[in-house]
Amino acid sequence: MNKPITFTQEYRIDTTMINFNQQLSLEMLLGLLEDTATEHASILGLDYNSMLEKGFFWVLIQQRLRLWQNPMWNETITLKTWVTKMTGIYATREYELFLGGKKIGECSLTCMILDSKTHRPKRMNKKTDQRLTHEIPQLDFKAEKIRLPDNLQKVRSLSVNISDLDMNNHVNNVRYTRWVLDTLSMDYHRNYSIVDYQINFSGETFLNDKIDCFCH
């Protein structure tokens, strides 16, 4: 059976997905992107359990999302995704986001393969390298390393709780987004919308780790 290079998934935005502005929250949107990638990976034979049986799993290390319209409560968002590169210890994936056939956003991300026992980078075998990909990126940008500005100010500290952990027993990537959004004031959330979101992950965090949040 041919494995689809491009995968499309639809989601109706219900009350559990929205913020106080009745918009699809950024945290939930990132979760939907993750879910779409998981479904596509499963079709390609690269689902979580299959990977774990081979002794490794994927982690997100870089992501950039551009959004020029906020999906609203009761609307249906369509996510289209494909893999652009899968070689060595890295894989890159891209997305297009649609509302009613209108393109409202794009996303690019890079993942790394870790050994399930050591949590160290692990190279893919040649068979995995030959999976179907677009090979050439379709978007005009990519997720890249973020250069932090000077004079960052500490806003708050927190501890990792059980509810922050995912099935890899580390903090799930979308949880960091919640922490960041919660450092911003209510006035900010009422008056501004996030149109360009970028995040890098340089390491894992685990239960009871202490986290400091900084703002510029």
Coordinates of N, CA and C in Angstrom, one line a residue:
M1 N 0.8 -1.2 0.0 CA 0.0 0.0 0.0 C 0.9 1.2 0.0
N2 N 0.6 2.2 -0.9 CA 1.3 3.4 -0.9 C 1.1 4.3 0.3
K3 N 2.1 4.8 0.8 CA 2.0 5.7 2.0 C 1.9 7.1 1.6
P4 N 0.9 7.9 2.0 CA 0.7 9.3 1.6 C 1.9 10.2 2.0
I5 N 2.4 11.0 1.1 CA 3.4 12.0 1.4 C 2.8 13.1 2.2
T6 N 1.6 13.5 1.8 CA 0.8 14.5 2.5 C -0.4 14.0 3.2
F7 N -0.6 14.5 4.4 CA -1.7 14.0 5.3 C -2.5 15.2 5.7
T8 N -3.9 15.0 5.7 CA -4.8 16.1 6.1 C -5.7 15.6 7.2
Q9 N -6.0 16.5 8.1 CA -6.8 16.2 9.3 C -7.7 17.4 9.6
E10 N -9.0 17.2 9.9 CA -9.9 18.2 10.3 C -10.2 18.1 11.8
Y11 N -10.4 19.3 12.4 CA -10.8 19.4 13.8 C -11.9 20.4 14.0
R12 N -13.0 20.1 14.6 CA -14.0 21.1 15.0 C -13.6 21.7 16.4
I13 N -13.6 23.0 16.4 CA -13.1 23.7 17.7 C -14.2 23.7 18.7
D14 N -14.1 22.9 19.7 CA -15.1 22.9 20.8 C -14.8 23.7 22.0
T15 N -15.6 23.7 23.0 CA -15.4 24.6 24.1 C -14.1 24.2 24.9
T16 N -13.6 23.0 24.8 CA -12.4 22.7 25.6 C -11.2 23.2 24.9
M17 N -11.3 23.8 23.7 CA -10.1 24.2 23.0 C -9.9 25.7 23.0
I18 N -10.9 26.4 23.5 CA -10.8 27.9 23.3 C -10.3 28.6 24.6
N19 N -9.9 29.9 24.4 CA -9.5 30.7 25.5 C -10.7 31.7 25.8
F20 N -10.4 32.6 26.7 CA -11.5 33.5 27.1 C -12.0 34.4 26.0
N21 N -11.2 34.5 24.9 CA -11.6 35.3 23.7 C -12.4 34.5 22.7
Q22 N -12.7 33.2 23.1 CA -13.4 32.3 22.2 C -12.6 31.9 21.0
Q23 N -11.3 32.1 21.1 CA -10.4 31.7 20.0 C -9.8 30.4 20.4
L24 N -9.4 29.6 19.4 CA -8.6 28.4 19.6 C -7.3 28.8 20.3
S25 N -7.1 28.3 21.5 CA -5.9 28.7 22.2 C -4.6 28.2 21.5
L26 N -3.5 29.0 21.7 CA -2.3 28.6 21.1 C -1.8 27.2 21.6
E27 N -2.0 27.0 22.9 CA -1.6 25.7 23.4 C -2.4 24.5 22.7
M28 N -3.7 24.7 22.5 CA -4.5 23.7 21.9 C -4.1 23.5 20.4
L29 N -3.9 24.6 19.7 CA -3.5 24.6 18.3 C -2.2 23.8 18.2
L30 N -1.2 24.0 19.0 CA 0.0 23.3 19.0 C -0.2 21.8 19.3
G31 N -1.2 21.5 20.1 CA -1.5 20.1 20.4 C -2.2 19.5 19.2
L32 N -3.0 20.2 18.4 CA -3.6 19.6 17.2 C -2.5 19.4 16.2
L33 N -1.5 20.3 16.1 CA -0.4 20.0 15.1 C 0.3 18.8 15.5
E34 N 0.5 18.6 16.8 CA 1.2 17.4 17.3 C 0.4 16.1 17.0
D35 N -0.9 16.2 17.2 CA -1.8 15.1 17.0 C -1.8 14.7 15.5
T36 N -1.8 15.7 14.6 CA -1.8 15.5 13.2 C -0.5 14.8 12.7
A37 N 0.6 15.2 13.3 CA 1.9 14.6 13.0 C 1.9 13.1 13.5
T38 N 1.3 12.9 14.6 CA 1.3 11.6 15.2 C 0.5 10.6 14.3
E39 N -0.7 11.1 13.8 CA -1.5 10.3 12.9 C -0.8 10.0 11.6
H40 N -0.1 11.0 11.1 CA 0.6 10.8 9.8 C 1.8 9.8 10.0
A41 N 2.5 10.0 11.1 CA 3.6 9.0 11.4 C 3.1 7.6 11.6
S42 N 1.9 7.4 12.1 CA 1.4 6.1 12.3 C 1.1 5.4 10.9
I43 N 0.6 6.2 10.0 CA 0.4 5.7 8.6 C 1.7 5.3 8.0
L44 N 2.7 6.1 8.2 CA 4.0 5.8 7.7 C 4.8 4.7 8.4
G45 N 4.2 4.1 9.4 CA 4.8 3.1 10.2 C 5.8 3.6 11.2
L46 N 5.7 4.8 11.5 CA 6.6 5.5 12.5 C 5.9 5.9 13.7
D47 N 4.9 5.2 14.1 CA 4.1 5.5 15.3 C 4.9 5.3 16.6
Y48 N 4.4 5.8 17.7 CA 5.2 5.8 18.9 C 5.6 4.4 19.4
N49 N 4.7 3.5 19.4 CA 5.0 2.1 19.8 C 5.9 1.4 18.9
S50 N 5.8 1.6 17.6 CA 6.7 1.0 16.7 C 8.1 1.5 16.9
M51 N 8.2 2.8 17.1 CA 9.5 3.4 17.3 C 10.1 2.9 18.6
L52 N 9.3 2.8 19.7 CA 9.8 2.4 21.0 C 10.3 1.0 20.9
E53 N 9.7 0.1 20.1 CA 10.1 -1.2 20.0 C 11.5 -1.3 19.4
K54 N 11.9 -0.3 18.6 CA 13.2 -0.2 18.0 C 14.2 0.5 18.9
G55 N 13.7 1.0 20.0 CA 14.6 1.6 21.0 C 14.8 3.1 20.9
F56 N 13.9 3.8 20.2 CA 14.0 5.3 20.1 C 12.6 6.0 20.0
F57 N 12.6 7.3 20.2 CA 11.4 8.1 20.1 C 11.8 9.5 19.6
W58 N 10.8 10.2 19.1 CA 11.0 11.5 18.6 C 10.8 12.6 19.7
V59 N 11.6 13.7 19.6 CA 11.4 14.8 20.5 C 11.4 16.1 19.6
L60 N 10.6 17.0 19.9 CA 10.6 18.3 19.2 C 11.8 19.2 19.7
I61 N 12.5 19.8 18.8 CA 13.6 20.6 19.2 C 13.5 22.1 18.7
Q62 N 12.8 22.3 17.6 CA 12.6 23.6 17.0 C 11.2 23.7 16.4
Q63 N 10.5 24.8 16.6 CA 9.2 25.0 15.9 C 8.9 26.5 15.7
R64 N 8.3 26.8 14.5 CA 7.9 28.1 14.2 C 6.5 28.1 13.6
L65 N 5.6 28.9 14.1 CA 4.2 29.0 13.6 C 3.9 30.4 13.2
R66 N 3.4 30.6 12.0 CA 2.9 31.9 11.5 C 1.4 31.7 11.4
L67 N 0.7 32.7 12.0 CA -0.8 32.6 12.0 C -1.3 34.0 11.7
W68 N -2.1 34.1 10.6 CA -2.7 35.5 10.3 C -4.2 35.5 10.5
Q69 N -4.8 34.5 11.0 CA -6.2 34.6 11.4 C -6.4 33.6 12.5
N70 N -7.1 34.0 13.6 CA -7.3 33.1 14.7 C -8.6 32.3 14.5
P71 N -8.5 30.9 14.5 CA -9.7 30.1 14.5 C -10.6 30.3 15.7
M72 N -11.9 30.3 15.5 CA -12.8 30.6 16.6 C -13.6 29.4 16.9
W73 N -14.3 29.5 18.1 CA -15.2 28.5 18.6 C -16.2 28.1 17.5
N74 N -16.4 26.8 17.4 CA -17.3 26.1 16.5 C -16.9 26.1 15.0
E75 N -15.8 26.7 14.7 CA -15.2 26.6 13.4 C -14.5 25.3 13.2
T76 N -14.2 24.9 12.0 CA -13.5 23.7 11.7 C -12.2 24.0 11.0
I77 N -11.1 23.6 11.7 CA -9.7 23.9 11.1 C -9.2 22.7 10.4
T78 N -8.6 22.9 9.3 CA -8.0 21.8 8.5 C -6.5 21.9 8.5
L79 N -5.8 20.9 8.9 CA -4.3 20.9 9.0 C -3.8 19.9 8.0
K80 N -2.9 20.4 7.2 CA -2.2 19.6 6.1 C -0.7 19.5 6.4
T81 N -0.2 18.4 6.4 CA 1.2 18.2 6.8 C 2.0 17.2 5.9
W82 N 3.3 17.4 5.9 CA 4.2 16.5 5.2 C 5.6 16.6 5.8
V83 N 6.4 15.5 5.6 CA 7.7 15.5 6.0 C 8.6 16.0 4.9
T84 N 9.6 16.9 5.2 CA 10.5 17.4 4.1 C 11.8 16.7 4.2
K85 N 12.2 16.2 5.3 CA 13.5 15.6 5.4 C 13.5 14.6 6.6
M86 N 14.2 13.4 6.4 CA 14.3 12.4 7.4 C 15.6 11.7 7.2
T87 N 16.6 12.2 8.0 CA 18.0 11.7 7.8 C 18.8 11.8 9.0
G88 N 19.7 10.9 9.3 CA 20.6 11.0 10.4 C 19.7 11.0 11.7
I89 N 19.9 12.0 12.6 CA 19.1 12.1 13.8 C 18.0 13.1 13.7
Y90 N 17.8 13.7 12.6 CA 16.8 14.7 12.5 C 15.7 14.4 11.4
A91 N 14.5 15.0 11.7 CA 13.4 15.0 10.7 C 12.8 16.4 10.7
T92 N 12.4 16.9 9.6 CA 11.7 18.2 9.5 C 10.3 18.0 8.9
R93 N 9.4 18.8 9.4 CA 8.0 18.6 9.0 C 7.4 20.0 8.8
E94 N 6.5 20.1 7.8 CA 5.8 21.4 7.6 C 4.3 21.2 7.6
Y95 N 3.6 22.3 7.8 CA 2.1 22.3 7.8 C 1.6 23.5 7.1
E96 N 0.3 23.4 6.6 CA -0.5 24.5 6.2 C -1.8 24.4 7.0
L97 N -2.3 25.5 7.4 CA -3.6 25.6 8.2 C -4.7 26.3 7.4
F98 N -5.9 25.7 7.4 CA -7.0 26.3 6.6 C -8.2 26.4 7.4
L99 N -9.0 27.4 7.1 CA -10.4 27.6 7.6 C -11.3 27.8 6.4
G100 N -12.2 26.8 6.2 CA -13.1 26.9 5.0 C -12.4 27.1 3.7
G101 N -11.3 26.4 3.5 CA -10.6 26.5 2.3 C -9.6 27.7 2.2
K102 N -9.7 28.6 3.2 CA -8.8 29.7 3.2 C -7.6 29.4 4.0
K103 N -6.4 29.6 3.5 CA -5.2 29.4 4.2 C -5.0 30.5 5.3
I104 N -4.8 30.1 6.6 CA -4.6 31.0 7.6 C -3.3 30.9 8.4
G105 N -2.5 30.0 8.0 CA -1.2 29.8 8.8 C -0.3 28.8 8.2
E106 N 0.9 28.8 8.7 CA 1.9 27.8 8.3 C 2.8 27.5 9.5
C107 N 3.4 26.3 9.5 CA 4.2 25.9 10.6 C 5.4 25.0 10.1
S108 N 6.5 25.2 10.7 CA 7.7 24.4 10.3 C 8.3 23.9 11.7
L109 N 8.7 22.6 11.7 CA 9.4 22.1 12.9 C 10.5 21.1 12.6
T110 N 11.3 20.9 13.6 CA 12.4 19.9 13.5 C 12.3 19.0 14.7
C111 N 12.4 17.7 14.4 CA 12.5 16.8 15.5 C 13.8 16.0 15.5
M112 N 14.1 15.5 16.7 CA 15.3 14.7 16.9 C 15.0 13.3 17.4
I113 N 15.7 12.3 17.0 CA 15.5 11.0 17.6 C 16.4 10.7 18.8
L114 N 15.8 10.3 19.9 CA 16.5 9.9 21.1 C 16.4 8.4 21.4
D115 N 17.5 7.9 22.0 CA 17.5 6.5 22.4 C 16.5 6.4 23.6
S116 N 15.6 5.4 23.6 CA 14.6 5.4 24.7 C 15.2 5.1 26.0
K117 N 16.4 4.5 26.1 CA 17.0 4.2 27.4 C 17.9 5.3 27.9
T118 N 18.7 5.8 27.0 CA 19.7 6.8 27.4 C 19.3 8.2 27.2
H119 N 18.2 8.4 26.4 CA 17.7 9.8 26.1 C 18.8 10.6 25.4
R120 N 19.7 9.9 24.7 CA 20.8 10.5 23.9 C 20.4 10.4 22.4
P121 N 20.9 11.3 21.5 CA 20.5 11.3 20.1 C 20.9 9.9 19.5
K122 N 20.1 9.4 18.6 CA 20.3 8.1 18.0 C 20.0 8.2 16.5
R123 N 20.9 7.7 15.7 CA 20.8 7.8 14.3 C 19.8 6.8 13.7
M124 N 19.0 7.3 12.7 CA 18.0 6.4 12.1 C 18.8 5.4 11.1
N125 N 18.1 4.2 10.9 CA 18.7 3.3 10.0 C 18.4 3.7 8.6
K126 N 19.0 3.0 7.6 CA 18.8 3.4 6.2 C 17.4 3.2 5.7
K127 N 16.8 2.1 6.2 CA 15.4 1.8 5.8 C 14.5 3.0 6.2
T128 N 14.7 3.5 7.4 CA 13.8 4.6 7.9 C 14.1 5.9 7.0
D129 N 15.4 6.1 6.7 CA 15.8 7.2 5.9 C 15.1 7.3 4.5
Q130 N 14.7 6.2 4.0 CA 14.1 6.1 2.7 C 12.6 6.3 2.7
R131 N 12.0 6.6 3.8 CA 10.5 6.9 3.8 C 10.2 8.0 2.9
L132 N 8.9 8.1 2.4 CA 8.5 9.1 1.5 C 8.5 10.5 2.2
T133 N 9.2 11.4 1.5 CA 9.2 12.8 2.0 C 9.0 13.7 0.7
H134 N 8.7 15.0 1.0 CA 8.7 16.0 -0.1 C 10.1 16.3 -0.5
E135 N 11.1 16.1 0.3 CA 12.5 16.4 0.0 C 12.8 17.8 -0.1
I136 N 12.0 18.6 -0.8 CA 12.2 20.0 -0.9 C 11.2 20.8 -0.1
P137 N 11.6 21.6 0.9 CA 10.7 22.4 1.7 C 9.7 23.2 0.8
Q138 N 8.4 23.2 1.2 CA 7.4 23.9 0.5 C 7.1 25.3 1.0
L139 N 7.5 25.6 2.2 CA 7.3 26.9 2.9 C 8.5 27.8 2.6
D140 N 8.4 29.1 2.8 CA 9.5 30.0 2.6 C 10.2 30.4 3.8
F141 N 10.0 29.6 4.9 CA 10.7 29.8 6.2 C 10.9 28.4 6.8
K142 N 11.7 28.4 7.8 CA 11.9 27.1 8.6 C 12.1 27.4 10.0
A143 N 11.9 26.4 10.9 CA 12.2 26.6 12.3 C 13.8 26.7 12.5
E144 N 14.2 27.7 13.3 CA 15.6 27.9 13.4 C 16.0 28.1 14.9
K145 N 17.3 28.2 15.1 CA 17.8 28.5 16.5 C 17.4 29.9 16.9
I146 N 16.9 30.1 18.1 CA 16.5 31.4 18.6 C 17.7 32.1 19.3
R147 N 17.9 33.3 19.0 CA 18.9 34.1 19.7 C 18.2 34.9 20.7
L148 N 18.5 34.7 22.0 CA 17.8 35.4 23.1 C 18.3 36.8 23.2
P149 N 17.4 37.7 23.4 CA 17.8 39.1 23.6 C 18.5 39.3 25.0
D150 N 19.2 40.4 25.1 CA 19.9 40.7 26.4 C 18.8 41.3 27.4
N151 N 19.2 41.4 28.6 CA 18.4 42.0 29.7 C 17.1 41.3 29.9
L152 N 17.1 40.0 29.9 CA 15.9 39.3 30.2 C 15.6 39.4 31.7
Q153 N 14.4 39.5 32.1 CA 14.0 39.7 33.5 C 13.2 38.5 33.9
K154 N 13.5 38.0 35.1 CA 12.8 36.8 35.7 C 11.4 37.3 36.1
V155 N 10.4 36.5 35.6 CA 9.0 36.9 35.9 C 8.4 36.0 37.0
R156 N 8.7 34.7 37.0 CA 8.1 33.8 38.0 C 8.9 32.5 37.9
S157 N 8.7 31.7 38.9 CA 9.3 30.3 39.0 C 8.1 29.3 39.3
L158 N 8.4 28.1 38.8 CA 7.4 27.1 39.0 C 8.1 25.7 39.1
S159 N 7.3 24.7 39.5 CA 7.8 23.3 39.6 C 7.0 22.5 38.7
V160 N 7.7 21.5 38.1 CA 7.1 20.5 37.2 C 6.2 19.6 38.0
N161 N 4.9 19.5 37.6 CA 3.9 18.7 38.3 C 3.6 17.4 37.4
I162 N 3.0 16.5 38.0 CA 2.6 15.2 37.3 C 1.8 15.5 36.1
S163 N 0.9 16.5 36.1 CA 0.0 16.8 35.0 C 0.8 17.4 33.8
D164 N 2.0 17.8 34.0 CA 2.8 18.4 33.0 C 3.5 17.3 32.1
L165 N 3.5 16.1 32.6 CA 4.3 15.0 31.9 C 3.5 14.3 30.8
D166 N 4.2 13.9 29.8 CA 3.6 13.1 28.7 C 4.1 11.6 28.8
M167 N 3.8 10.8 27.8 CA 4.1 9.4 27.9 C 5.6 9.1 27.8
N168 N 6.4 10.1 27.5 CA 7.9 9.9 27.6 C 8.4 10.3 29.0
N169 N 7.5 10.6 29.9 CA 7.8 11.0 31.3 C 8.6 12.2 31.4
H170 N 8.5 13.1 30.4 CA 9.1 14.4 30.5 C 8.0 15.4 30.2
V171 N 8.3 16.7 30.4 CA 7.3 17.8 30.1 C 7.0 17.8 28.6
N172 N 5.7 17.8 28.3 CA 5.2 17.9 26.9 C 5.5 19.2 26.4
N173 N 5.8 19.3 25.1 CA 6.2 20.6 24.5 C 5.1 21.7 24.6
V174 N 3.8 21.3 24.5 CA 2.8 22.4 24.6 C 2.7 23.0 26.0
R175 N 3.2 22.2 27.0 CA 3.1 22.8 28.4 C 4.0 24.0 28.6
Y176 N 5.1 24.0 27.9 CA 6.0 25.2 28.0 C 5.2 26.4 27.4
T177 N 4.4 26.2 26.4 CA 3.6 27.3 25.8 C 2.7 27.9 26.8
R178 N 2.0 27.0 27.6 CA 1.1 27.5 28.7 C 1.9 28.3 29.7
W179 N 3.0 27.8 30.1 CA 3.8 28.6 31.1 C 4.2 30.0 30.6
V180 N 4.6 30.0 29.3 CA 4.9 31.3 28.7 C 3.7 32.2 28.6
L181 N 2.6 31.7 28.1 CA 1.4 32.6 28.0 C 0.9 33.1 29.3
D182 N 1.1 32.3 30.4 CA 0.7 32.7 31.7 C 1.6 33.8 32.3
T183 N 2.7 34.0 31.7 CA 3.6 35.1 32.2 C 3.1 36.5 31.7
L184 N 2.3 36.4 30.6 CA 1.8 37.7 30.0 C 0.5 38.2 30.7
S185 N 0.3 39.5 30.8 CA -0.8 40.1 31.5 C -2.1 39.8 30.8
M186 N -3.2 40.0 31.5 CA -4.5 39.9 31.0 C -4.7 40.9 29.9
D187 N -4.2 42.2 30.1 CA -4.4 43.2 29.1 C -3.7 42.8 27.8
Y188 N -2.5 42.2 27.9 CA -1.8 41.8 26.7 C -2.7 40.8 25.9
H189 N -3.3 39.8 26.6 CA -4.1 38.8 26.0 C -5.4 39.4 25.4
R190 N -5.9 40.4 26.0 CA -7.1 41.0 25.5 C -6.9 41.9 24.3
N191 N -5.7 42.5 24.2 CA -5.4 43.5 23.2 C -4.5 43.0 22.0
Y192 N -3.9 41.9 22.2 CA -2.9 41.4 21.2 C -3.2 39.9 20.8
S193 N -2.8 39.6 19.6 CA -2.9 38.2 19.2 C -1.5 37.8 18.7
I194 N -1.1 36.6 19.0 CA 0.2 36.0 18.6 C 0.1 35.6 17.1
V195 N 0.9 36.2 16.3 CA 0.9 35.9 14.9 C 2.2 35.2 14.5
D196 N 3.2 35.2 15.3 CA 4.5 34.5 15.0 C 5.0 33.9 16.3
Y197 N 5.0 32.6 16.3 CA 5.5 31.9 17.6 C 6.7 31.0 17.2
Q198 N 7.7 31.1 18.1 CA 8.9 30.3 17.9 C 9.3 29.7 19.2
I199 N 9.8 28.5 19.2 CA 10.3 27.8 20.4 C 11.4 26.9 20.1
N200 N 12.4 26.8 20.9 CA 13.5 25.9 20.8 C 13.6 25.0 22.1
F201 N 13.9 23.8 22.0 CA 14.1 22.9 23.2 C 15.6 22.4 23.2
S202 N 16.3 22.8 24.2 CA 17.7 22.4 24.4 C 17.9 21.2 25.3
G203 N 16.8 20.8 26.0 CA 16.9 19.7 27.0 C 15.6 19.3 27.5
E204 N 15.5 18.3 28.2 CA 14.2 17.8 28.8 C 14.1 18.3 30.2
T205 N 12.8 18.4 30.7 CA 12.6 18.7 32.1 C 11.6 17.6 32.6
F206 N 11.8 17.3 33.9 CA 11.1 16.1 34.5 C 10.4 16.6 35.8
L207 N 9.7 15.6 36.4 CA 8.9 15.8 37.6 C 9.8 16.5 38.7
N208 N 9.2 17.6 39.3 CA 9.8 18.3 40.4 C 11.0 19.2 40.0
D209 N 11.3 19.3 38.7 CA 12.3 20.2 38.3 C 11.8 21.6 38.5
K210 N 12.7 22.6 38.8 CA 12.4 24.0 39.0 C 12.6 24.7 37.7
I211 N 11.6 25.5 37.3 CA 11.6 26.2 36.1 C 11.5 27.7 36.4
D212 N 12.3 28.5 35.7 CA 12.3 30.0 35.8 C 11.8 30.5 34.5
C213 N 10.8 31.5 34.5 CA 10.3 32.1 33.4 C 10.8 33.5 33.3
F214 N 11.3 33.9 32.1 CA 11.9 35.2 31.9 C 11.1 35.9 30.8
C215 N 11.2 37.3 30.8 CA 10.5 38.1 29.8 C 11.4 39.2 29.4
H216 N 11.2 39.7 28.2 CA 12.0 40.8 27.7 C 11.2 42.1 27.5

